[in-house]
PDB file of C-alpha atoms in Angstrom:
ATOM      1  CA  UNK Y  22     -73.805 -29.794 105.602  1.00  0.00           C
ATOM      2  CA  UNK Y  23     -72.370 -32.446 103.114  1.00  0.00           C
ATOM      3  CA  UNK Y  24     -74.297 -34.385 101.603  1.00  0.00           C
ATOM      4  CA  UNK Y  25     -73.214 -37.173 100.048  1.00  0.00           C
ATOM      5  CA  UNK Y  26     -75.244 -39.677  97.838  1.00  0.00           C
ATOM      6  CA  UNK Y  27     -74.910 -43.489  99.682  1.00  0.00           C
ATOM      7  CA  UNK Y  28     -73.533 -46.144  97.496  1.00  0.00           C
ATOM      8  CA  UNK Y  29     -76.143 -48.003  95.020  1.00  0.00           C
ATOM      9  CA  UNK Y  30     -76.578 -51.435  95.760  1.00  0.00           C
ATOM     10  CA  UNK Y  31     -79.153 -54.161  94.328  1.00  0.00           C
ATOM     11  CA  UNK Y  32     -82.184 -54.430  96.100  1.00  0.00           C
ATOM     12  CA  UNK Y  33     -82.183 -57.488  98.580  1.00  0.00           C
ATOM     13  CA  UNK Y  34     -85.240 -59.092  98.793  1.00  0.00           C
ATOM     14  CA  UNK Y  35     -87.555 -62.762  99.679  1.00  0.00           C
ATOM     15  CA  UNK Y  36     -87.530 -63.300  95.260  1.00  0.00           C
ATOM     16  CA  UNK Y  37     -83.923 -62.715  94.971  1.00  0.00           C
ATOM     17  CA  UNK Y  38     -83.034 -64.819  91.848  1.00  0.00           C
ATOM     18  CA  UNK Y  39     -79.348 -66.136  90.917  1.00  0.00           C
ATOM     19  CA  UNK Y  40     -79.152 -63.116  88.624  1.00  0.00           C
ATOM     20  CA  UNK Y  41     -79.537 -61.205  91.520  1.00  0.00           C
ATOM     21  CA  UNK Y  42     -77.227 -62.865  93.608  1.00  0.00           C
ATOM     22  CA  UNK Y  43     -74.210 -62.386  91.007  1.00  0.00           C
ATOM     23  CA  UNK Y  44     -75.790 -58.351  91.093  1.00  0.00           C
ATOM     24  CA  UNK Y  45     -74.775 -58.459  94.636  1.00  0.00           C
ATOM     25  CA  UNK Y  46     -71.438 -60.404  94.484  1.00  0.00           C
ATOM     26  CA  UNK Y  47     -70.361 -58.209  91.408  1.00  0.00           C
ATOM     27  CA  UNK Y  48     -71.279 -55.102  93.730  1.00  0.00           C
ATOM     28  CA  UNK Y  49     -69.528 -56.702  96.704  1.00  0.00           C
ATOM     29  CA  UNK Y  50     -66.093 -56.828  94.495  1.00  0.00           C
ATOM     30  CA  UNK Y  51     -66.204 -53.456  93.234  1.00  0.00           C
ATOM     31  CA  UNK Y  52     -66.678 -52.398  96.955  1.00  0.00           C
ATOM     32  CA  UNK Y  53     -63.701 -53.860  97.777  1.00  0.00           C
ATOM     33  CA  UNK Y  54     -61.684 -52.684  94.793  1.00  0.00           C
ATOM     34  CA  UNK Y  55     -62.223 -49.683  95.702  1.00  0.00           C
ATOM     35  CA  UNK Y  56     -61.077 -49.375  99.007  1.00  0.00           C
ATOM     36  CA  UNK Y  57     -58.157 -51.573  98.082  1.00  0.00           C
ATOM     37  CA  UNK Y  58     -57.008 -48.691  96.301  1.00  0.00           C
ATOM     38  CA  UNK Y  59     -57.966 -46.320  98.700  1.00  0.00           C
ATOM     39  CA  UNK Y  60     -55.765 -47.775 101.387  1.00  0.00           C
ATOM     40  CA  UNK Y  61     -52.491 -48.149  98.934  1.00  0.00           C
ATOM     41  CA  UNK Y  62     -52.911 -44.604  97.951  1.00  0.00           C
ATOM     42  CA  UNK Y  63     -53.466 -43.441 101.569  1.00  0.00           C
ATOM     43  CA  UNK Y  64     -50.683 -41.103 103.078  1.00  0.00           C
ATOM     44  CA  UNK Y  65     -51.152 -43.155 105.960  1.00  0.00           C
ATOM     45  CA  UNK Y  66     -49.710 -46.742 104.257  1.00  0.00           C
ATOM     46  CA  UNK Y  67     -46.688 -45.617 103.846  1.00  0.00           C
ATOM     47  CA  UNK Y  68     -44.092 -47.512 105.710  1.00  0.00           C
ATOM     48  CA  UNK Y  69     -43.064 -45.996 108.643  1.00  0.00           C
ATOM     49  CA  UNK Y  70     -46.340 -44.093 109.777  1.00  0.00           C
ATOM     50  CA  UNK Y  71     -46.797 -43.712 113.458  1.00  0.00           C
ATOM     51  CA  UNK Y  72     -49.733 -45.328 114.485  1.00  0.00           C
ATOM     52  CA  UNK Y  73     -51.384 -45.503 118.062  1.00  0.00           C
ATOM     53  CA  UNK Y  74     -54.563 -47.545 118.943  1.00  0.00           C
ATOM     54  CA  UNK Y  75     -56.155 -46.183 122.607  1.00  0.00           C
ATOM     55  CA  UNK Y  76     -56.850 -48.777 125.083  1.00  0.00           C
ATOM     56  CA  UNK Y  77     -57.990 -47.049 128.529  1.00  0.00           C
ATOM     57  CA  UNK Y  78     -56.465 -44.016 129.568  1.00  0.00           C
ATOM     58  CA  UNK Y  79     -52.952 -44.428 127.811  1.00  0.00           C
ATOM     59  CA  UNK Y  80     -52.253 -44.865 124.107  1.00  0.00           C
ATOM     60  CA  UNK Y  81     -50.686 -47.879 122.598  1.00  0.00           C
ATOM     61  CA  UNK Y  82     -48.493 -48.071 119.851  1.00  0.00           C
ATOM     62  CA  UNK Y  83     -49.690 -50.289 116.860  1.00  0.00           C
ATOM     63  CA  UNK Y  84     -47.907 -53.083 114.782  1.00  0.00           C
ATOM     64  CA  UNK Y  85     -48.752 -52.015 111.856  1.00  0.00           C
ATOM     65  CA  UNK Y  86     -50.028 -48.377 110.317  1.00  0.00           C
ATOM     66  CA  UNK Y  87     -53.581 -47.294 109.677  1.00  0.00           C
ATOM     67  CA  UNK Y  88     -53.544 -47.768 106.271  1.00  0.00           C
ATOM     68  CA  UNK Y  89     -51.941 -51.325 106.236  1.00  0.00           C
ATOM     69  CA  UNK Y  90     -54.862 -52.252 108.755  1.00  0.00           C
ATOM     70  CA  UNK Y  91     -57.226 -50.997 106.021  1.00  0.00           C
ATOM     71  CA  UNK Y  92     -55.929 -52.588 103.541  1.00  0.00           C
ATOM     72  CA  UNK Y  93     -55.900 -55.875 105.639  1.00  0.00           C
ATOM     73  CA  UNK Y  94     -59.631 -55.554 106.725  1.00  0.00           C
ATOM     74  CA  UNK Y  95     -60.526 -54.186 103.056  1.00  0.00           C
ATOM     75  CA  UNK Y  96     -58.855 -57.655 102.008  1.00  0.00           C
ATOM     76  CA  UNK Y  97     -60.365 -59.757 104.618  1.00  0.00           C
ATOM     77  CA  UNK Y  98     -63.866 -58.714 102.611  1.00  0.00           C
ATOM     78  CA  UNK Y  99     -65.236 -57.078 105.491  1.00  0.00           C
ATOM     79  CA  UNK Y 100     -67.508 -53.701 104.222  1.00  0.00           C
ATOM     80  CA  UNK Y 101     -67.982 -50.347 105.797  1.00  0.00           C
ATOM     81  CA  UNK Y 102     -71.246 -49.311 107.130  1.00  0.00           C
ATOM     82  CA  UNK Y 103     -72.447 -46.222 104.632  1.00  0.00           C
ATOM     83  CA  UNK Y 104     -72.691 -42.780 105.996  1.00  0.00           C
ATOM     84  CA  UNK Y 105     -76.268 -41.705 106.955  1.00  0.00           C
ATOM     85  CA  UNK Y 106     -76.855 -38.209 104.581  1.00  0.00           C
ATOM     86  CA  UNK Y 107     -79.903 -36.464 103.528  1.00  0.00           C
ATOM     87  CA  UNK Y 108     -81.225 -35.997 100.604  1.00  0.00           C
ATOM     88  CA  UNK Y 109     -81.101 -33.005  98.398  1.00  0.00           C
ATOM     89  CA  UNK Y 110     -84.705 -33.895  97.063  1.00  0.00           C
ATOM     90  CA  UNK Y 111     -87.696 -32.363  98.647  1.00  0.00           C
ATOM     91  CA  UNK Y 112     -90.464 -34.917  97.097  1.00  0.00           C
ATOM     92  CA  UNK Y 113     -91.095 -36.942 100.382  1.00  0.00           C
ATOM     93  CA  UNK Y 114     -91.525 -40.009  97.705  1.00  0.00           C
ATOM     94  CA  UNK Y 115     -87.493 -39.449  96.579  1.00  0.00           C
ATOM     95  CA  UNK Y 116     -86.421 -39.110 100.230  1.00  0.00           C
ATOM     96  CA  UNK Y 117     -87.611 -42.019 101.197  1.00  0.00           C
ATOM     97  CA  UNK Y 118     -86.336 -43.606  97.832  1.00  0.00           C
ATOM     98  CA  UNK Y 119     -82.882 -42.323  99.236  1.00  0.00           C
ATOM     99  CA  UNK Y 120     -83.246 -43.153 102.440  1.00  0.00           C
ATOM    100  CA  UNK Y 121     -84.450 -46.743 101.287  1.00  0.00           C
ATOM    101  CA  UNK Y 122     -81.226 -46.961  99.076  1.00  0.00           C
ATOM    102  CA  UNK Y 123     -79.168 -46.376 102.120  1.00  0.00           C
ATOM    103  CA  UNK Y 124     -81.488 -49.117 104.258  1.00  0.00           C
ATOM    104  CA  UNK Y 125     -80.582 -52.043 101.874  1.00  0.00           C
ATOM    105  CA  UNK Y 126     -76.697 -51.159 101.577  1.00  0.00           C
ATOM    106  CA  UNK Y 127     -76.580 -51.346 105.546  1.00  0.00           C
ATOM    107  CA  UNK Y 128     -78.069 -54.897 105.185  1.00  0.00           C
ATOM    108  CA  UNK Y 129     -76.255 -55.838 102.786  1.00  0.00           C
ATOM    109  CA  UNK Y 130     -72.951 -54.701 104.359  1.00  0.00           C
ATOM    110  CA  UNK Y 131     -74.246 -56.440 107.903  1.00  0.00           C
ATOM    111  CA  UNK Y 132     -74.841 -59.695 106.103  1.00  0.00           C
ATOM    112  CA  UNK Y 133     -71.600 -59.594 104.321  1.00  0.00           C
ATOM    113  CA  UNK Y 134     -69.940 -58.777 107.682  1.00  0.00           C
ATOM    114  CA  UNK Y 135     -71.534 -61.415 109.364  1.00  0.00           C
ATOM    115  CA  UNK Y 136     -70.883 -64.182 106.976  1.00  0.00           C
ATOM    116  CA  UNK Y 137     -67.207 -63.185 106.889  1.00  0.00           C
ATOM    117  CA  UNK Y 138     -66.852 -63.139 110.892  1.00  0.00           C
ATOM    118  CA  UNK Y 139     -68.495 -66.690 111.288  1.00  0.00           C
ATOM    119  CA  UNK Y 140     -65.907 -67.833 108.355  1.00  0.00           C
ATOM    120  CA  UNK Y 141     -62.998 -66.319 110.398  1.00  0.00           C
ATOM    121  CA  UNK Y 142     -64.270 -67.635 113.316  1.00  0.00           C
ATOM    122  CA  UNK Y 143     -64.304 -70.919 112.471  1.00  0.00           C
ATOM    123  CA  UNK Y 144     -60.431 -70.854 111.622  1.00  0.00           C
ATOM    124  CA  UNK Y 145     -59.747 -69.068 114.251  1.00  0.00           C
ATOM    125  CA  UNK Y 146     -61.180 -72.145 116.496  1.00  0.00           C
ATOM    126  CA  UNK Y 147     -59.545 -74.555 114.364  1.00  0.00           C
ATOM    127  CA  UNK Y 148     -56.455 -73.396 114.415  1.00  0.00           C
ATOM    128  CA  UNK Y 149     -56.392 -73.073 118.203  1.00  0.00           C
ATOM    129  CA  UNK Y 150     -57.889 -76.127 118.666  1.00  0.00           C
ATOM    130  CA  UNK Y 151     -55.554 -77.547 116.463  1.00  0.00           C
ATOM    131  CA  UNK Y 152     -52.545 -76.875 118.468  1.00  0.00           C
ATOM    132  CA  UNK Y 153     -53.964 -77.411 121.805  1.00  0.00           C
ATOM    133  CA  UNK Y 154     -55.114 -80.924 120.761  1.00  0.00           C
ATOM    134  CA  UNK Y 155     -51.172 -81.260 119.035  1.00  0.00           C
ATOM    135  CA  UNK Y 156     -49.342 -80.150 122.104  1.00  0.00           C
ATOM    136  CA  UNK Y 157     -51.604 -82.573 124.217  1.00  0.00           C
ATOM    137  CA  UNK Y 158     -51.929 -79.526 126.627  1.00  0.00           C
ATOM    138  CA  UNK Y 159     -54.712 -81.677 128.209  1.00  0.00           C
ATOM    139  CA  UNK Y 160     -52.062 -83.841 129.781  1.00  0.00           C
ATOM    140  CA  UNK Y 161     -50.498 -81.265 131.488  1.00  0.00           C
ATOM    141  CA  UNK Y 162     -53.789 -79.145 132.869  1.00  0.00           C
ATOM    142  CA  UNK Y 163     -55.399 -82.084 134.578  1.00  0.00           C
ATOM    143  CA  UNK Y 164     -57.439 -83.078 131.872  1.00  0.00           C
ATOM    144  CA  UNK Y 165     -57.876 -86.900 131.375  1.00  0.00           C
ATOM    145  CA  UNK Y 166     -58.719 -86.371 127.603  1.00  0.00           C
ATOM    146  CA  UNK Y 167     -58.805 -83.609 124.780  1.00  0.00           C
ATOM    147  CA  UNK Y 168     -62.663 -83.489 124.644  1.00  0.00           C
ATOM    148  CA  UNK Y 169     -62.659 -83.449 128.447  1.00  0.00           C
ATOM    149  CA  UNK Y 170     -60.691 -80.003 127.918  1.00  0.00           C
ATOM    150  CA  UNK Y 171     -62.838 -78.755 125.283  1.00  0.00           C
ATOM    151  CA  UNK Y 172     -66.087 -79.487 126.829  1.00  0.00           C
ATOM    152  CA  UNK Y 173     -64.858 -77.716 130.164  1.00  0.00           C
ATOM    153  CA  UNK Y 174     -63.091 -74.923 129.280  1.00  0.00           C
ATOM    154  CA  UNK Y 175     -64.748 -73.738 125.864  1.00  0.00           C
ATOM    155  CA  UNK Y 176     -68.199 -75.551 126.133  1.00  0.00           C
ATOM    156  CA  UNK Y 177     -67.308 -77.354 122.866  1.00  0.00           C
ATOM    157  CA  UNK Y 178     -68.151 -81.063 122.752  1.00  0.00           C
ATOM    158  CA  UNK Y 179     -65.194 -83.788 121.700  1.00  0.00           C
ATOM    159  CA  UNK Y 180     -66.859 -84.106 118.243  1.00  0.00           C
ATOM    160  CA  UNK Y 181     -67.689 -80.901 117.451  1.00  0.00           C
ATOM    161  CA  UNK Y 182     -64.062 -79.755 118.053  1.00  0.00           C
ATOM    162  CA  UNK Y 183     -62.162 -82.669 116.018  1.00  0.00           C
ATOM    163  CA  UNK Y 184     -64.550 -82.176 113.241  1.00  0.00           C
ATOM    164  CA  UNK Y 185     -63.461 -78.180 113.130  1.00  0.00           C
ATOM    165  CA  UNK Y 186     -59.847 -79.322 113.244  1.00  0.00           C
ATOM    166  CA  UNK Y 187     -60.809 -82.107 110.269  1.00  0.00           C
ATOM    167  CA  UNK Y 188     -61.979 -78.895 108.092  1.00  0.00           C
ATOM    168  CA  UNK Y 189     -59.559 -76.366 108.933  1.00  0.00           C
ATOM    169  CA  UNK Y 190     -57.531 -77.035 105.603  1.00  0.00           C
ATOM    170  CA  UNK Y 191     -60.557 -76.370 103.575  1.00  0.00           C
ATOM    171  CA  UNK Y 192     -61.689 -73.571 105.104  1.00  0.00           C
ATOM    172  CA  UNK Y 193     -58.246 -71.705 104.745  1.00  0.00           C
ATOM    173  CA  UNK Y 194     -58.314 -73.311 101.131  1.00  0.00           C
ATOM    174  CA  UNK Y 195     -61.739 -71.639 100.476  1.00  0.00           C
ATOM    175  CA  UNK Y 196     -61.460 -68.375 102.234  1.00  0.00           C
ATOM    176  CA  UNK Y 197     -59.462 -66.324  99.218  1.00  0.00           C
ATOM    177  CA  UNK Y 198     -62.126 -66.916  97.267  1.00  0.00           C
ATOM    178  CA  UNK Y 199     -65.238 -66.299  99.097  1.00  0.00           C
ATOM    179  CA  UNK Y 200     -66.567 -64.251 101.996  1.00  0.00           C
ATOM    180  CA  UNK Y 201     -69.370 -66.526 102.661  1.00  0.00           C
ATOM    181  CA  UNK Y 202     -70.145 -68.232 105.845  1.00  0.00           C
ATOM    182  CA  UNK Y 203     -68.146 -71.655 105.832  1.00  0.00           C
ATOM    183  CA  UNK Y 204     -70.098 -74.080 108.026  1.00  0.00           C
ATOM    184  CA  UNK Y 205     -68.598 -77.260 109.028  1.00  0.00           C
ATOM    185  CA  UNK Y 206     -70.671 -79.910 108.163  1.00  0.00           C
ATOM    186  CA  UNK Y 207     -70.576 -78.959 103.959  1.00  0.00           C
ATOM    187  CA  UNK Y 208     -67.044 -78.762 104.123  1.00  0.00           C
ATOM    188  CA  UNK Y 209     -66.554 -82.723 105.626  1.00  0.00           C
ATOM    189  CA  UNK Y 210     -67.345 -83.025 101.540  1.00  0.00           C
ATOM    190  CA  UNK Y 211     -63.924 -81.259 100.859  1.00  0.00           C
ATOM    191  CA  UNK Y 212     -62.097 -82.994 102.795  1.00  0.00           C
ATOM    192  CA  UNK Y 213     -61.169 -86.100 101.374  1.00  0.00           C
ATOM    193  CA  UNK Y 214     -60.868 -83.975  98.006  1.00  0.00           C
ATOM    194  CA  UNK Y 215     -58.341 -81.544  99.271  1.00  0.00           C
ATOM    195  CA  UNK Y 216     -56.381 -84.689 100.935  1.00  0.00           C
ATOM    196  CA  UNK Y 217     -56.479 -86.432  97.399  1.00  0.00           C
ATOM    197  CA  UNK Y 218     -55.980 -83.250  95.028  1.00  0.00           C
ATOM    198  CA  UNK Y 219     -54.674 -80.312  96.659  1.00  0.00           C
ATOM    199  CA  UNK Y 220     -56.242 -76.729  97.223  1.00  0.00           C
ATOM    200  CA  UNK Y 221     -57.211 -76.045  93.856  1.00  0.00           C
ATOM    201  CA  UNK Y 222     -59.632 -79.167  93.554  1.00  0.00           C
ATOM    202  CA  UNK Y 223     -61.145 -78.239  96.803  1.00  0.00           C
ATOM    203  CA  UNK Y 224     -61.643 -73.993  95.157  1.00  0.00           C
ATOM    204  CA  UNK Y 225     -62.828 -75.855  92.317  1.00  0.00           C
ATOM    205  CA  UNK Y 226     -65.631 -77.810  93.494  1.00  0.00           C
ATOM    206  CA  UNK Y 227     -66.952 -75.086  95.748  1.00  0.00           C
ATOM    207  CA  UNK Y 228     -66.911 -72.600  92.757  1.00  0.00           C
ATOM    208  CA  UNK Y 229     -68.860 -74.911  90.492  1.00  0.00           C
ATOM    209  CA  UNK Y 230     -71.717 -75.417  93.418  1.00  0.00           C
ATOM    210  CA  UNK Y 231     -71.921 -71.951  93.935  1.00  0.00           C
ATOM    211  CA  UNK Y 232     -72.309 -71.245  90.737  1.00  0.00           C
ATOM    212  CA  UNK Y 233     -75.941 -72.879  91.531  1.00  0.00           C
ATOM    213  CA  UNK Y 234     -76.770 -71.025  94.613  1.00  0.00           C
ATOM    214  CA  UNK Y 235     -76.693 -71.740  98.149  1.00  0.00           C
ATOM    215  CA  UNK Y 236     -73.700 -74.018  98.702  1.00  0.00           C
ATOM    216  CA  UNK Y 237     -74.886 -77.761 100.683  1.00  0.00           C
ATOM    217  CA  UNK Y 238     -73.225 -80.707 101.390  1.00  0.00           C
ATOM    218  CA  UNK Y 239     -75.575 -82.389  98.934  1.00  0.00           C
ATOM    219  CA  UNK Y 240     -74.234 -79.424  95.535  1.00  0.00           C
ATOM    220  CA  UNK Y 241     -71.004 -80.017  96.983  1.00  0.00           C
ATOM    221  CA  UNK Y 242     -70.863 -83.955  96.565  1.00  0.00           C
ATOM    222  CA  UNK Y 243     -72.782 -83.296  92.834  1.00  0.00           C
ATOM    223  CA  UNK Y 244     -70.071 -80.819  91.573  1.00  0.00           C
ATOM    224  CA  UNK Y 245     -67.369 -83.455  92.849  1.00  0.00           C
ATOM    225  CA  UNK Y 246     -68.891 -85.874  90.853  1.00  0.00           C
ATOM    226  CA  UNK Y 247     -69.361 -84.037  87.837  1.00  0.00           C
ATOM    227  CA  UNK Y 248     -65.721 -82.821  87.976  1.00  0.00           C
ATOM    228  CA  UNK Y 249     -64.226 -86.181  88.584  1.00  0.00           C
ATOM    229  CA  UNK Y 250     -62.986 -85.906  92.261  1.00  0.00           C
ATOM    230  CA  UNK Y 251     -65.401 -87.733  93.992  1.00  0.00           C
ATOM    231  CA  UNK Y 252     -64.188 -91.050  95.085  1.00  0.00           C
ATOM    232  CA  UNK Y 253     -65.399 -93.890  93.188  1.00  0.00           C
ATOM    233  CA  UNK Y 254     -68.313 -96.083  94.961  1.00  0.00           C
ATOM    234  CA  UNK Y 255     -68.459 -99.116  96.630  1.00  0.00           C
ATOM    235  CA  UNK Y 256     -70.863-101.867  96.649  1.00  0.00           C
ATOM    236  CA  UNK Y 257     -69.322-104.667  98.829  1.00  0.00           C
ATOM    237  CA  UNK Y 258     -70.944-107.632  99.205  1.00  0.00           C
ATOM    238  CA  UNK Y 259     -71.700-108.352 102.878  1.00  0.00           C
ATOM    239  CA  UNK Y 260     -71.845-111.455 104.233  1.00  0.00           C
ATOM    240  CA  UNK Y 261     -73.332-111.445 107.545  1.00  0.00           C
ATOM    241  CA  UNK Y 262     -72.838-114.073 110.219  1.00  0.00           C
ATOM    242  CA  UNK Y 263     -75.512-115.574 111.810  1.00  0.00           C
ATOM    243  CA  UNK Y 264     -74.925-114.433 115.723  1.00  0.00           C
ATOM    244  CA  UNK Y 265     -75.245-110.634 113.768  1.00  0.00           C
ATOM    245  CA  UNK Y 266     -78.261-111.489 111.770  1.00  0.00           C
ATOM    246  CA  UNK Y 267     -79.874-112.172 115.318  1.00  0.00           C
ATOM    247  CA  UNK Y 268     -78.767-108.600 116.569  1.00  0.00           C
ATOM    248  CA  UNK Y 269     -80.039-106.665 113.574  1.00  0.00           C
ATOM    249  CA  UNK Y 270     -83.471-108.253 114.555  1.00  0.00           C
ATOM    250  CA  UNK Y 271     -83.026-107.583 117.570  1.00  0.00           C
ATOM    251  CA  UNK Y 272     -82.286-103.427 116.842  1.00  0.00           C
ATOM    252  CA  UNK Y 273     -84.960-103.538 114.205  1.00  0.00           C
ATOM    253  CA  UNK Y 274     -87.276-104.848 116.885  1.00  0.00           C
ATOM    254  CA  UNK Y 275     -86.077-102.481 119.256  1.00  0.00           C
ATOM    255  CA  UNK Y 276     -86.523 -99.431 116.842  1.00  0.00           C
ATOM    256  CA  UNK Y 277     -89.817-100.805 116.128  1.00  0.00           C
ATOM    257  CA  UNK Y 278     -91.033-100.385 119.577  1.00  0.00           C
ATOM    258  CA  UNK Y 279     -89.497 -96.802 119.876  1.00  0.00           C
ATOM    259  CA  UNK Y 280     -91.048 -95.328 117.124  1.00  0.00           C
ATOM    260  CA  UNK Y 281     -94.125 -97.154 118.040  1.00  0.00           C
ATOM    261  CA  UNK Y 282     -94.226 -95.544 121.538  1.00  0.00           C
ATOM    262  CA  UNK Y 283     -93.437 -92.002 119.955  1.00  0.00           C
ATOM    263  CA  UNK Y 284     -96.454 -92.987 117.155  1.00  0.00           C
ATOM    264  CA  UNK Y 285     -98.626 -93.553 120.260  1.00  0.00           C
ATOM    265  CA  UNK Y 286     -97.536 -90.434 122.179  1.00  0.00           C
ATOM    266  CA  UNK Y 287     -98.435 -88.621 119.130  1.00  0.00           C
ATOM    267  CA  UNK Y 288    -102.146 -89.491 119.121  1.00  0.00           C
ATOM    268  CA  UNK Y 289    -102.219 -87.912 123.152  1.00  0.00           C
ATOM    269  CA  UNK Y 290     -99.500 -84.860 122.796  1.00  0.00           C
ATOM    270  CA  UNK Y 291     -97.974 -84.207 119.643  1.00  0.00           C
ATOM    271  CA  UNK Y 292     -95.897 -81.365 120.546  1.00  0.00           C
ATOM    272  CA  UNK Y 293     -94.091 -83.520 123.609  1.00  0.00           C
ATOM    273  CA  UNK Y 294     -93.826 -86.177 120.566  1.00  0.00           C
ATOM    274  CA  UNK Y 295     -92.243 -83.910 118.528  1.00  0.00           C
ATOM    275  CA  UNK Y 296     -89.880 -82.867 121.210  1.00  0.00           C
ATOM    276  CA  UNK Y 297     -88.468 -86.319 122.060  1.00  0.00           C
ATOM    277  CA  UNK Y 298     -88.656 -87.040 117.877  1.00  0.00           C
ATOM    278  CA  UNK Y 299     -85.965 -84.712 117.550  1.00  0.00           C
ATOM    279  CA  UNK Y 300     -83.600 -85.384 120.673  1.00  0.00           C
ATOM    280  CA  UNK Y 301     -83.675 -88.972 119.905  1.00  0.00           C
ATOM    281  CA  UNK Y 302     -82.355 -87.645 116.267  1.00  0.00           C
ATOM    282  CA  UNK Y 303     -79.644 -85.263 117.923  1.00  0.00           C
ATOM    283  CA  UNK Y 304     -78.455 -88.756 119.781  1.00  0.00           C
ATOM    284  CA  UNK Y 305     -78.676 -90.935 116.866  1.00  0.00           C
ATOM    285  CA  UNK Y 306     -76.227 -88.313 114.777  1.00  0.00           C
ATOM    286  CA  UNK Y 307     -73.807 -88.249 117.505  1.00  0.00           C
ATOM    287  CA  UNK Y 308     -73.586 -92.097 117.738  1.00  0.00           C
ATOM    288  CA  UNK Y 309     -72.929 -92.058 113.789  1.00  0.00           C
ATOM    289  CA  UNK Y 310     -70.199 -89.462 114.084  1.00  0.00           C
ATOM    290  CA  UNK Y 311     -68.752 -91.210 117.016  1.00  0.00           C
ATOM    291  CA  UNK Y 312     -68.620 -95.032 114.948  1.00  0.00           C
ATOM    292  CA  UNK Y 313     -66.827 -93.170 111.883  1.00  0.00           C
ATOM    293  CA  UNK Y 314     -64.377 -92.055 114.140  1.00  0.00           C
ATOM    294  CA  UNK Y 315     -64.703 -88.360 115.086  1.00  0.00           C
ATOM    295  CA  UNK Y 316     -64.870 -88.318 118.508  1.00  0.00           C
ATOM    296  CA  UNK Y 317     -61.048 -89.423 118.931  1.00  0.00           C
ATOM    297  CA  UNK Y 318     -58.931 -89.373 122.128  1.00  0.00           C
TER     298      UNK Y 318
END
């Protein structure tokens, strides 16, 4: 039986330090280096090469030949699970050494994996969503508005939708440079960045807040500011009317008896205070998406 030694990786673990992290990153490139070459060198790639994929009982011919699929998912930053072997040591501590080795590569290759997918996923909605919204295919489906269609038919809300279509550039700016999970609420940051400077700005300022660690809304906005594509601030003066003086007592009041009543509730059940803390703080973001505009018709 072969046995073949599994790749080394860095240890994962709770301490990791950024040292570590670039350890892992630097290992994660030379992964996919080498099966870059691997597919290019592969009979296989060669133009030409009959290909067949099996679905059910009949084969079906591919687009494309093995090795250019390889090449595209070795590209894509995706990693292969490593081979379970044995060890050729007999000292129980080496085999499990070995077989520990072999534990922390198959994390590390699930994690990558996983990051990756939820990346692709997200332009993969976006750009559907995109061209639904576009084609106003709601119009013609019975659907009295694009969120209506969303919310029915895909279980995504009317925000949550147009905000994935708002970051769509900057997640297919970002995604030839990094295999990380791109969530959608950092990204807003790039947006007005990429719409002012281009692609480059946008790879720019996520670079320079990874460099730092784990990448937030709040590194993102500090490396735009440090490399000079933030947009400038303003303070303007406000001169408020008496009528709305008298309704921002009156919503000051107002929010002075809620959190009152959820003080009070606290003192009997915390828990059930807790609970309706943090729905009325799920409601409250939605209203402030909705005023700046994202839930759009």
């Amino acid at each position: 039986m072969s046995r073949k030694q599994p790749p080394v990786v860095p240890v994962i673990g709770a301490t990791q330090d950024s040292s570590r992290e670039d350890e892992l990153r630097a290992w994660e490139e030379q992964q996919q280096r080498q099966r870059q070459q691997q597919a290019v060198t592969t009979p296989e790639a060669m133009p030409g090469a009959a290909t067949t994929l099996v679905a059910g009982p009949a084969p079906v011919a591919a687009d494309h030949s093995v090795g250019a699929v390889s090449a595209r998912v070795a590209a894509a930053g995706y990693l292969e699970m490593p081979d379970f072997t044995e060890p050729d040591a007999i000292d129980p501590e080496e085999r499990l050494e070995f077989y520990s080795r072999g534990i922390f590569a198959v994390q590390y290759a699930a994690k990558a994996n996983h990051e990756r997918a939820e990346q692709q996923r997200l332009i993969g909605l976006g750009l559907r969503l995109r061209a639904i919204k576009e084609e106003e295919l709601h119009k013609h489906t019975g659907f009295e508005t694009f969120g209506a269609l969303t919310e029915a038919r895909f279980s995504i809300k009317k925000h949550q939708a147009n905000n994935i279509i708002r970051v769509l550039g900057v997640a297919q700016a970002l995604e030839d440079i990094t295999t990380q999970e791109l969530k959608e609420r950092p990204l807003r940051v790039l947006v007005p960045i990429l719409d002012t400077h281009g692609s480059d700005a946008a790879r720019e300022t996520w670079l320079e807040a990874a460099r730092h660690g784990n990448v937030t809304d709040t590194a993102l906005k500090e490396a735009a500011n440090f490399l000079g594509y933030a947009p400038p601030k303003m303070y303007p003066v406000l001169e408020v009317e008496p009528s709305k003086a008298k309704q921002t007592a009156a919503v000051s009041d107002e929010s002075g008896r809620v959190l009152g009543r959820l003080r009070a509730l606290a003192e009997k059940d915390l828990a059930a205070a807790q609970r309706e803390a943090a729905a009325l703080q799920n409601a409250v973001q939605e209203l402030v998406e909705e005023l700046a505009g994202n839930l759009e018709r």
